[in-house]
Amino acid sequence: MELKQRHKSSLFRLIALAMAVCLLGSAFLERAASAAFSPADIRGAWPERNLPEWMNKGWLTGYPDGTMQPDRKITREEVSIVVAKAFGLKLSPEQTAVFKDAASISNVGGAPFPSPETRGGGGGGNQDTTPPAAPVVEGVQDQGIYAWPVTPNWSDASGTTSTATLIKEGSDKVSYTKNTEIAEEGSYILSVTARKNSNGMRAATTIRFTIDSAAAVPAVIEGVEEGRAYSSTIVAWTDAPGMSSTATLAKDGGEDAPFDSGTVIDEDGQYVLTVTTRKVANGLTVQQQILFTIDSASPHLMGFSDNAILFGPAEIAWAPRAGTQIQSITLNRRNTNTTILNVSSPKTIDVAGEYVIKFTVNDDGQERRYAYQFIVAEILGVEEGGVYSGGLYSRVSASWFEPKIFGEVEALLTKDGGSPRPYVKGETINELGEYVLTATWRIGTASSESKSIRFTVVSPPPAPDLSGVSDNAILFDTAEIAWTPGEGTRIHSATLDHRNTNTTILNLSSPRTIHAVGEYVLKFRVIQDGLTGEHRYPFMLVAIRGVEEGGVYATATPEWYEPKYFGEVEAALAKDGGSPRPYSKGETINEPGEYVLTVTWRTDSGNSESKSIRFMIEGEGPVAPTVELPGEPNVSYYFSVTPAWTDAEGTTSTATISKDGASPVEYNKGTLIDEDGEYVLVVTTTKTSNGLTAEATITFTIDNRPV
């Protein structure tokens, strides 16, 4: 019975709370960010999900002993107070008198709802329904733009707590802790919300601000340049969007005076112009200073100025100022240290270089001297709009005049609209595409000029049709190579470089037979529709010496051509059908047996060719021949003689003879010798089966003088 009564009370309590929920609507269901007070006796109880939220909103405060007693009956008075707190209604004793049982209603709204003075909860007396003051945020201002990091801060009023969120450039909202530095560039929205602990009411402050640390952009100043001299000038400047400039001008070391853009300067003197540009958004500034001179007696220059950078051919001219006379003019080319005297105006300069032109001026009897340095620059190798042949053997490269005395130059190359990259003078450009070469010359900080050349690199004309040779070919012994022009082309020139001897055969004609081993480069210059291209074909001509296919030898020392420039070689030797072993060039082979020598050549491009030679080694050689000298004796000499010998079976013989120390010549057996002189006869017998030889040497004298 007691359990049933308890459930009935809970049911009534639930109905009452449901009525309050209906009255409070969606606001009643909103979840609190965190519970300020959560009595232990509701954990695991049926209202655990809702009551901490309502307590956090200030609608309930619990009993003085820190409990909520969720199973206790809820009274009409308690429901009324919850509703009043939720809607911000102010309760008073007069308002409770409308109930028939008003006398039974406590002044504080019941035990579980102590007065605001004790717990800030809802009693039937004077309840706090005023919202908190909006937080005062320091360290950043609404709509402010800052060039440096900011650190927003605020203080919580008594009885309030605060939370903050930060949004950067429309991204997700994140929590923000006061006194945290904000340094990244961007646009921000900072929202700081204060919550009053006594009634849960809130007030917020929203600050919109920007971090912009980008520097100011210097103004573009016209009419004056660093270190230049003028007879008079108008100085003006142009500001980039969002920038504002002011200027001062000092003359002959005097005080800075405000200076307005567009003002004429014509008094002789040395000037310092200071232009300060301020970025309006963040207050950052940048300053420029220019030193220059006004000299009304200086020559009037045309087509150039001091520290000018011109592009050849350059035409320069000059004239005296009113009341002055130019007495002498010299032009010095610093690169060659040559000087031209008595130069007349105008003067055309065709040769790139660094120049100094000097004037001596008579100004009302006073002699003044002036010197102006300048550069005449040029780009060579490519022309504006040029079309050039690319590919592996492209000859496209650019060069330019490079200052050595008072200037410098750098170059950038852009391909197919991409990002520019540094370009080194003389670097070959062989990739197909559209290019822009930009070279920039500078004379210190005084001046700089750039020149851009647009050109295109296309595929070269078709290569000749080759026979007997190809790119990186490996040929053997003797090679016959030939070629014909590709369709629609003509061969302008054909050359053959023999790398080993560093010799070149010009005007090569087809076909061509090559006997000497070595490494070669066959080159063609081909023309098609005015476009010239080059094709190159490196190749090797190789051979094995010292053994021949099917040869029989007593000993053998094979050799072969060994590449030196764009290839390599290796050899293997197999004996009597066994496994091959590495073989070194020049190694003597003398063990009897059947051999296979395999030599493999490789080019740097990966092409390879092999050649194998089979031969035999037999150890026994022939017997030296016996030479007879039949003829007429003359004491110890002969009047004449006919040398003779017999070849043993399986042998052949050859002979040489020399007279009076001369070089040997071939001698045929059975030939009569009757000229006076001292003779050496060498007969060489060769064994046919293995090539081994044996020699017999005979010396004799022919003397036909009478005894």
Coordinates of N, CA, C and O in Angstrom, one line a residue, residues 468-585:
G468 N 72.8 0.8 -92.3 CA 74.1 0.4 -91.9 C 74.5 1.0 -90.6 O 75.6 0.6 -90.0
V469 N 73.7 1.9 -90.0 CA 74.1 2.5 -88.7 C 72.8 3.0 -88.1 O 71.8 3.3 -88.8
S470 N 72.8 3.2 -86.8 CA 71.7 3.8 -86.0 C 72.2 4.4 -84.8 O 73.4 4.4 -84.5
D471 N 71.3 5.1 -84.0 CA 71.7 5.7 -82.8 C 72.3 4.7 -81.8 O 71.7 3.7 -81.5
N472 N 73.5 5.0 -81.3 CA 74.2 4.1 -80.3 C 74.4 2.7 -80.9 O 74.4 1.7 -80.1
A473 N 74.6 2.6 -82.2 CA 74.8 1.3 -82.8 C 76.2 0.8 -82.4 O 77.2 1.6 -82.1
I474 N 76.4 -0.6 -82.4 CA 77.7 -1.2 -82.2 C 78.0 -2.0 -83.5 O 77.3 -3.0 -83.7
L475 N 78.9 -1.6 -84.3 CA 79.3 -2.3 -85.5 C 80.6 -3.0 -85.4 O 81.4 -2.7 -84.6
F476 N 80.8 -4.0 -86.3 CA 81.9 -4.9 -86.2 C 82.8 -4.8 -87.4 O 82.4 -4.7 -88.6
D477 N 84.2 -4.7 -87.2 CA 85.2 -4.8 -88.2 C 85.2 -3.7 -89.2 O 85.9 -2.7 -89.0
T478 N 84.4 -3.8 -90.3 CA 84.3 -2.8 -91.3 C 82.9 -2.4 -91.5 O 82.0 -3.3 -91.6
A479 N 82.5 -1.1 -91.5 CA 81.1 -0.7 -91.6 C 80.9 0.1 -92.8 O 81.7 1.1 -93.1
E480 N 79.9 -0.1 -93.6 CA 79.4 0.8 -94.6 C 78.1 1.4 -94.2 O 77.1 0.7 -94.0
I481 N 78.1 2.8 -94.1 CA 76.9 3.5 -93.6 C 76.5 4.4 -94.8 O 77.2 4.8 -95.6
A482 N 75.1 4.6 -94.8 CA 74.6 5.5 -95.9 C 73.3 6.2 -95.3 O 72.8 5.8 -94.2
W483 N 72.9 7.2 -96.0 CA 71.7 8.0 -95.6 C 71.1 8.7 -96.7 O 71.7 8.9 -97.8
T484 N 69.8 9.0 -96.6 CA 69.1 9.9 -97.5 C 68.2 10.9 -96.7 O 67.8 10.6 -95.6
P485 N 67.9 12.0 -97.3 CA 67.1 13.0 -96.6 C 65.7 12.5 -96.3 O 65.1 11.7 -97.0
G486 N 65.1 12.9 -95.1 CA 63.7 12.6 -94.8 C 62.8 13.4 -95.7 O 63.2 14.3 -96.4
E487 N 61.6 13.0 -95.7 CA 60.6 13.6 -96.7 C 60.4 15.1 -96.4 O 60.3 15.5 -95.2
G488 N 60.5 15.9 -97.4 CA 60.3 17.3 -97.3 C 61.5 18.0 -96.7 O 61.4 19.2 -96.3
T489 N 62.6 17.4 -96.6 CA 63.8 18.0 -96.0 C 65.0 18.0 -96.9 O 65.0 17.3 -97.9
R490 N 66.0 18.8 -96.6 CA 67.3 18.6 -97.2 C 68.4 18.7 -96.2 O 68.2 19.3 -95.1
I491 N 69.4 17.9 -96.5 CA 70.5 17.8 -95.6 C 71.5 18.9 -95.9 O 72.1 19.0 -96.9
H492 N 71.6 19.9 -94.9 CA 72.5 21.0 -95.1 C 74.0 20.6 -95.0 O 74.8 21.0 -95.7
S493 N 74.3 19.7 -94.0 CA 75.6 19.2 -93.8 C 75.6 17.9 -93.1 O 74.7 17.6 -92.3
A494 N 76.7 17.1 -93.4 CA 76.9 15.8 -92.7 C 78.4 15.8 -92.3 O 79.3 16.0 -93.1
T495 N 78.7 15.5 -91.1 CA 80.0 15.4 -90.6 C 80.2 14.1 -89.8 O 79.2 13.6 -89.2
L496 N 81.4 13.6 -89.7 CA 81.7 12.4 -88.9 C 82.9 12.8 -88.0 O 84.0 13.1 -88.4
D497 N 82.6 12.7 -86.7 CA 83.7 12.9 -85.7 C 84.2 11.6 -85.2 O 83.5 10.7 -84.8
H498 N 85.6 11.4 -85.3 CA 86.2 10.2 -84.7 C 86.8 10.7 -83.4 O 87.8 11.4 -83.3
R499 N 86.1 10.3 -82.3 CA 86.4 10.8 -81.0 C 87.8 10.4 -80.6 O 88.5 11.1 -79.9
N500 N 88.3 9.2 -80.9 CA 89.6 8.7 -80.5 C 90.7 9.5 -81.0 O 91.8 9.7 -80.3
T501 N 90.6 10.0 -82.2 CA 91.7 10.8 -82.8 C 91.3 12.3 -82.8 O 92.1 13.1 -83.3
N502 N 90.1 12.6 -82.3 CA 89.7 14.1 -82.3 C 89.8 14.7 -83.7 O 90.2 15.8 -83.9
T503 N 89.3 13.9 -84.7 CA 89.3 14.4 -86.1 C 87.9 14.4 -86.6 O 87.0 13.6 -86.1
T504 N 87.6 15.3 -87.5 CA 86.3 15.5 -88.1 C 86.4 15.5 -89.6 O 87.2 16.2 -90.2
I505 N 85.5 14.7 -90.2 CA 85.4 14.7 -91.7 C 84.2 15.5 -92.0 O 83.1 15.2 -91.6
L506 N 84.5 16.6 -92.8 CA 83.4 17.5 -93.2 C 82.9 17.1 -94.5 O 83.5 16.3 -95.3
N507 N 81.7 17.6 -94.8 CA 81.1 17.4 -96.1 C 81.1 15.9 -96.5 O 81.5 15.5 -97.6
L508 N 80.6 15.1 -95.5 CA 80.6 13.7 -95.7 C 79.6 13.3 -96.8 O 78.5 13.8 -96.8
S509 N 80.0 12.4 -97.6 CA 79.1 11.9 -98.7 C 78.6 10.5 -98.4 O 79.3 9.7 -97.7
S510 N 77.5 10.1 -98.9 CA 76.9 8.8 -98.7 C 77.1 8.0 -100.0 O 76.9 8.5 -101.1
P511 N 77.5 6.7 -99.9 CA 77.8 5.9 -98.7 C 79.2 6.2 -98.2 O 80.0 6.8 -98.9
R512 N 79.5 5.7 -97.0 CA 80.8 5.9 -96.4 C 81.3 4.6 -95.8 O 80.5 4.0 -95.0
T513 N 82.5 4.1 -96.1 CA 83.1 2.9 -95.5 C 84.0 3.3 -94.4 O 84.9 4.1 -94.6
I514 N 83.9 2.6 -93.3 CA 84.7 3.0 -92.1 C 85.5 1.7 -91.7 O 84.9 0.7 -91.5
H515 N 86.9 1.9 -91.6 CA 87.7 0.7 -91.3 C 88.3 0.8 -89.9 O 88.5 -0.2 -89.3
A516 N 88.6 2.0 -89.5 CA 89.3 2.2 -88.2 C 88.3 2.0 -87.0 O 87.2 2.6 -87.0
V517 N 88.7 1.2 -86.1 CA 87.9 1.0 -84.9 C 87.9 2.3 -84.1 O 88.8 3.1 -84.2
G518 N 86.8 2.4 -83.3 CA 86.8 3.6 -82.4 C 85.3 4.0 -82.2 O 84.4 3.3 -82.5
E519 N 85.2 5.2 -81.5 CA 83.9 5.8 -81.2 C 83.6 7.0 -82.1 O 84.5 7.9 -82.2
Y520 N 82.5 7.0 -82.7 CA 82.2 8.0 -83.8 C 80.9 8.8 -83.4 O 80.0 8.2 -82.7
V521 N 80.7 10.0 -83.9 CA 79.5 10.7 -83.9 C 79.2 11.2 -85.3 O 79.9 12.0 -85.9
L522 N 78.1 10.7 -85.8 CA 77.6 11.1 -87.2 C 76.6 12.3 -86.9 O 75.6 12.1 -86.2
K523 N 76.8 13.4 -87.5 CA 76.0 14.6 -87.3 C 75.4 15.1 -88.6 O 76.1 15.1 -89.7
F524 N 74.1 15.5 -88.5 CA 73.4 16.1 -89.7 C 72.8 17.4 -89.3 O 72.2 17.5 -88.2
R525 N 72.9 18.4 -90.1 CA 72.0 19.6 -90.0 C 71.0 19.5 -91.1 O 71.4 19.5 -92.3
V526 N 69.7 19.5 -90.7 CA 68.6 19.3 -91.6 C 67.8 20.6 -91.7 O 67.5 21.2 -90.6
I527 N 67.3 20.9 -92.8 CA 66.4 22.1 -93.0 C 65.1 21.7 -93.6 O 65.0 20.9 -94.5
Q528 N 64.0 22.3 -93.0 CA 62.7 22.1 -93.5 C 61.9 23.3 -93.3 O 61.7 23.8 -92.2
D529 N 61.4 23.9 -94.4 CA 60.6 25.2 -94.4 C 61.3 26.2 -93.5 O 60.7 26.9 -92.7
G530 N 62.6 26.4 -93.7 CA 63.3 27.4 -93.1 C 63.8 27.1 -91.7 O 64.5 27.8 -91.0
L531 N 63.3 26.0 -91.1 CA 63.6 25.6 -89.7 C 64.8 24.6 -89.8 O 64.8 23.6 -90.5
T532 N 65.9 24.9 -89.0 CA 67.1 24.1 -89.0 C 67.1 23.3 -87.7 O 66.9 23.8 -86.7
G533 N 67.4 22.0 -87.9 CA 67.6 21.2 -86.7 C 68.8 20.3 -86.9 O 69.3 20.1 -88.0
E534 N 69.2 19.7 -85.7 CA 70.4 18.9 -85.8 C 70.1 17.5 -85.2 O 69.3 17.4 -84.3
H535 N 70.6 16.5 -85.9 CA 70.5 15.1 -85.4 C 71.9 14.5 -85.3 O 72.7 14.7 -86.1
R536 N 72.1 13.8 -84.2 CA 73.4 13.2 -83.9 C 73.2 11.7 -83.6 O 72.3 11.3 -83.0
Y537 N 74.2 10.9 -84.1 CA 74.1 9.5 -83.9 C 75.5 9.0 -83.4 O 76.4 8.8 -84.2
P538 N 75.7 8.8 -82.2 CA 76.9 8.2 -81.7 C 76.9 6.7 -82.0 O 75.9 6.0 -81.9
F539 N 78.1 6.1 -82.4 CA 78.1 4.7 -82.6 C 79.6 4.2 -82.4 O 80.5 5.0 -82.3
M540 N 79.8 2.9 -82.3 CA 81.1 2.3 -82.2 C 81.4 1.4 -83.3 O 80.5 0.7 -83.8
L541 N 82.6 1.3 -83.8 CA 83.1 0.3 -84.7 C 84.1 -0.5 -83.9 O 85.2 0.1 -83.4
V542 N 83.9 -1.8 -83.7 CA 84.7 -2.6 -82.8 C 85.3 -3.8 -83.5 O 84.8 -4.2 -84.6
A543 N 86.3 -4.5 -83.0 CA 86.9 -5.7 -83.6 C 87.6 -6.4 -82.5 O 88.0 -5.9 -81.5
I544 N 87.8 -7.7 -82.8 CA 88.6 -8.6 -82.0 C 89.9 -9.0 -82.8 O 89.8 -9.4 -83.9
R545 N 91.1 -8.8 -82.2 CA 92.3 -9.1 -82.9 C 93.0 -10.2 -82.1 O 92.8 -10.4 -80.9
G546 N 93.9 -10.9 -82.8 CA 94.8 -11.9 -82.2 C 94.3 -13.3 -82.3 O 95.1 -14.3 -82.2
V547 N 93.0 -13.5 -82.6 CA 92.5 -14.8 -82.9 C 91.4 -14.6 -84.0 O 90.8 -13.6 -84.1
E548 N 91.2 -15.7 -84.8 CA 90.2 -15.7 -85.8 C 89.3 -16.9 -85.7 O 89.7 -17.9 -85.1
E549 N 88.1 -16.8 -86.2 CA 87.2 -17.9 -86.2 C 87.8 -19.1 -86.8 O 88.3 -19.1 -87.9
G550 N 87.9 -20.3 -86.0 CA 88.4 -21.5 -86.5 C 89.9 -21.6 -86.5 O 90.5 -22.6 -86.9
G551 N 90.6 -20.6 -86.0 CA 92.1 -20.6 -86.0 C 92.6 -21.6 -85.0 O 92.0 -22.0 -84.0
V552 N 93.9 -22.1 -85.3 CA 94.6 -23.0 -84.4 C 95.9 -22.3 -84.1 O 96.7 -21.9 -85.0
Y553 N 96.3 -22.3 -82.8 CA 97.4 -21.5 -82.4 C 98.2 -22.3 -81.3 O 97.6 -23.1 -80.6
A554 N 99.5 -22.0 -81.3 CA 100.3 -22.5 -80.2 C 100.0 -21.8 -78.9 O 99.8 -22.4 -77.8
T555 N 99.9 -20.5 -79.0 CA 99.5 -19.6 -77.9 C 98.7 -18.5 -78.6 O 98.8 -18.2 -79.8
A556 N 97.8 -17.9 -77.8 CA 97.0 -16.7 -78.3 C 96.9 -15.7 -77.2 O 96.8 -16.0 -76.0
T557 N 96.9 -14.4 -77.7 CA 96.7 -13.3 -76.8 C 95.6 -12.3 -77.4 O 96.0 -11.4 -78.1
P558 N 94.3 -12.7 -77.3 CA 93.3 -11.9 -78.0 C 93.2 -10.4 -77.4 O 93.5 -10.2 -76.2
E559 N 92.9 -9.5 -78.2 CA 92.7 -8.1 -77.9 C 91.4 -7.6 -78.6 O 91.0 -8.2 -79.6
W560 N 90.9 -6.5 -78.1 CA 89.7 -5.9 -78.8 C 89.7 -4.4 -78.5 O 90.4 -3.9 -77.7
Y561 N 88.8 -3.7 -79.2 CA 88.6 -2.3 -79.0 C 87.9 -2.0 -77.7 O 86.9 -2.6 -77.4
E562 N 88.5 -1.1 -76.8 CA 87.9 -0.8 -75.5 C 87.4 0.6 -75.6 O 88.2 1.6 -75.8
P563 N 86.1 0.8 -75.4 CA 85.5 2.2 -75.5 C 86.1 3.1 -74.4 O 86.4 2.7 -73.3
K564 N 86.2 4.4 -74.8 CA 86.8 5.4 -73.9 C 85.8 6.5 -73.6 O 86.0 7.3 -72.7
Y565 N 84.7 6.7 -74.4 CA 83.9 7.9 -74.3 C 82.5 7.6 -73.9 O 81.9 8.3 -73.1
F566 N 81.8 6.7 -74.6 CA 80.4 6.5 -74.2 C 80.0 5.0 -74.2 O 78.9 4.6 -74.6
G567 N 80.9 4.2 -73.7 CA 80.6 2.8 -73.6 C 81.5 2.0 -72.7 O 82.4 2.6 -72.1
E568 N 81.3 0.7 -72.6 CA 82.2 -0.2 -71.9 C 82.2 -1.6 -72.5 O 81.4 -1.9 -73.4
V569 N 83.1 -2.5 -72.0 CA 83.2 -3.8 -72.7 C 83.6 -4.8 -71.6 O 84.2 -4.4 -70.6
E570 N 83.2 -6.1 -71.8 CA 83.6 -7.1 -70.9 C 83.8 -8.4 -71.8 O 83.2 -8.5 -72.8
A571 N 84.6 -9.4 -71.3 CA 84.9 -10.6 -72.1 C 84.8 -11.8 -71.2 O 85.1 -11.7 -70.0
A572 N 84.4 -12.9 -71.8 CA 84.4 -14.2 -71.1 C 85.0 -15.3 -72.0 O 84.8 -15.2 -73.2
L573 N 85.7 -16.3 -71.4 CA 86.4 -17.3 -72.1 C 85.9 -18.7 -71.6 O 85.9 -18.9 -70.4
A574 N 85.5 -19.5 -72.5 CA 85.1 -20.9 -72.2 C 86.1 -21.9 -72.8 O 86.4 -21.7 -74.0
K575 N 86.5 -23.0 -72.1 CA 87.4 -24.0 -72.6 C 86.8 -25.3 -72.6 O 86.2 -25.8 -71.6
D576 N 86.9 -26.0 -73.8 CA 86.4 -27.4 -73.9 C 85.0 -27.5 -73.5 O 84.6 -28.5 -72.8
G577 N 84.1 -26.5 -73.8 CA 82.7 -26.6 -73.5 C 82.3 -26.3 -72.1 O 81.1 -26.5 -71.7
G578 N 83.3 -25.9 -71.3 CA 83.0 -25.6 -69.9 C 82.3 -24.3 -69.7 O 82.0 -23.6 -70.6
S579 N 82.2 -23.9 -68.4 CA 81.5 -22.6 -68.1 C 82.5 -21.5 -68.4 O 83.7 -21.6 -68.2
P580 N 81.9 -20.4 -68.9 CA 82.8 -19.2 -69.2 C 83.3 -18.6 -68.0 O 82.7 -18.6 -66.9
R581 N 84.5 -18.0 -68.1 CA 85.1 -17.3 -67.0 C 85.5 -15.9 -67.5 O 85.7 -15.7 -68.7
P582 N 85.5 -14.9 -66.6 CA 86.0 -13.6 -67.1 C 87.4 -13.6 -67.7 O 88.3 -14.3 -67.2
Y583 N 87.6 -12.9 -68.7 CA 88.8 -12.9 -69.4 C 89.3 -11.5 -69.6 O 88.6 -10.6 -70.0
S584 N 90.6 -11.3 -69.3 CA 91.2 -9.9 -69.3 C 91.9 -9.7 -70.6 O 92.7 -10.6 -71.0
K585 N 91.7 -8.6 -71.2 CA 92.4 -8.3 -72.4 C 94.0 -8.4 -72.3 O 94.5 -7.9 -71.3

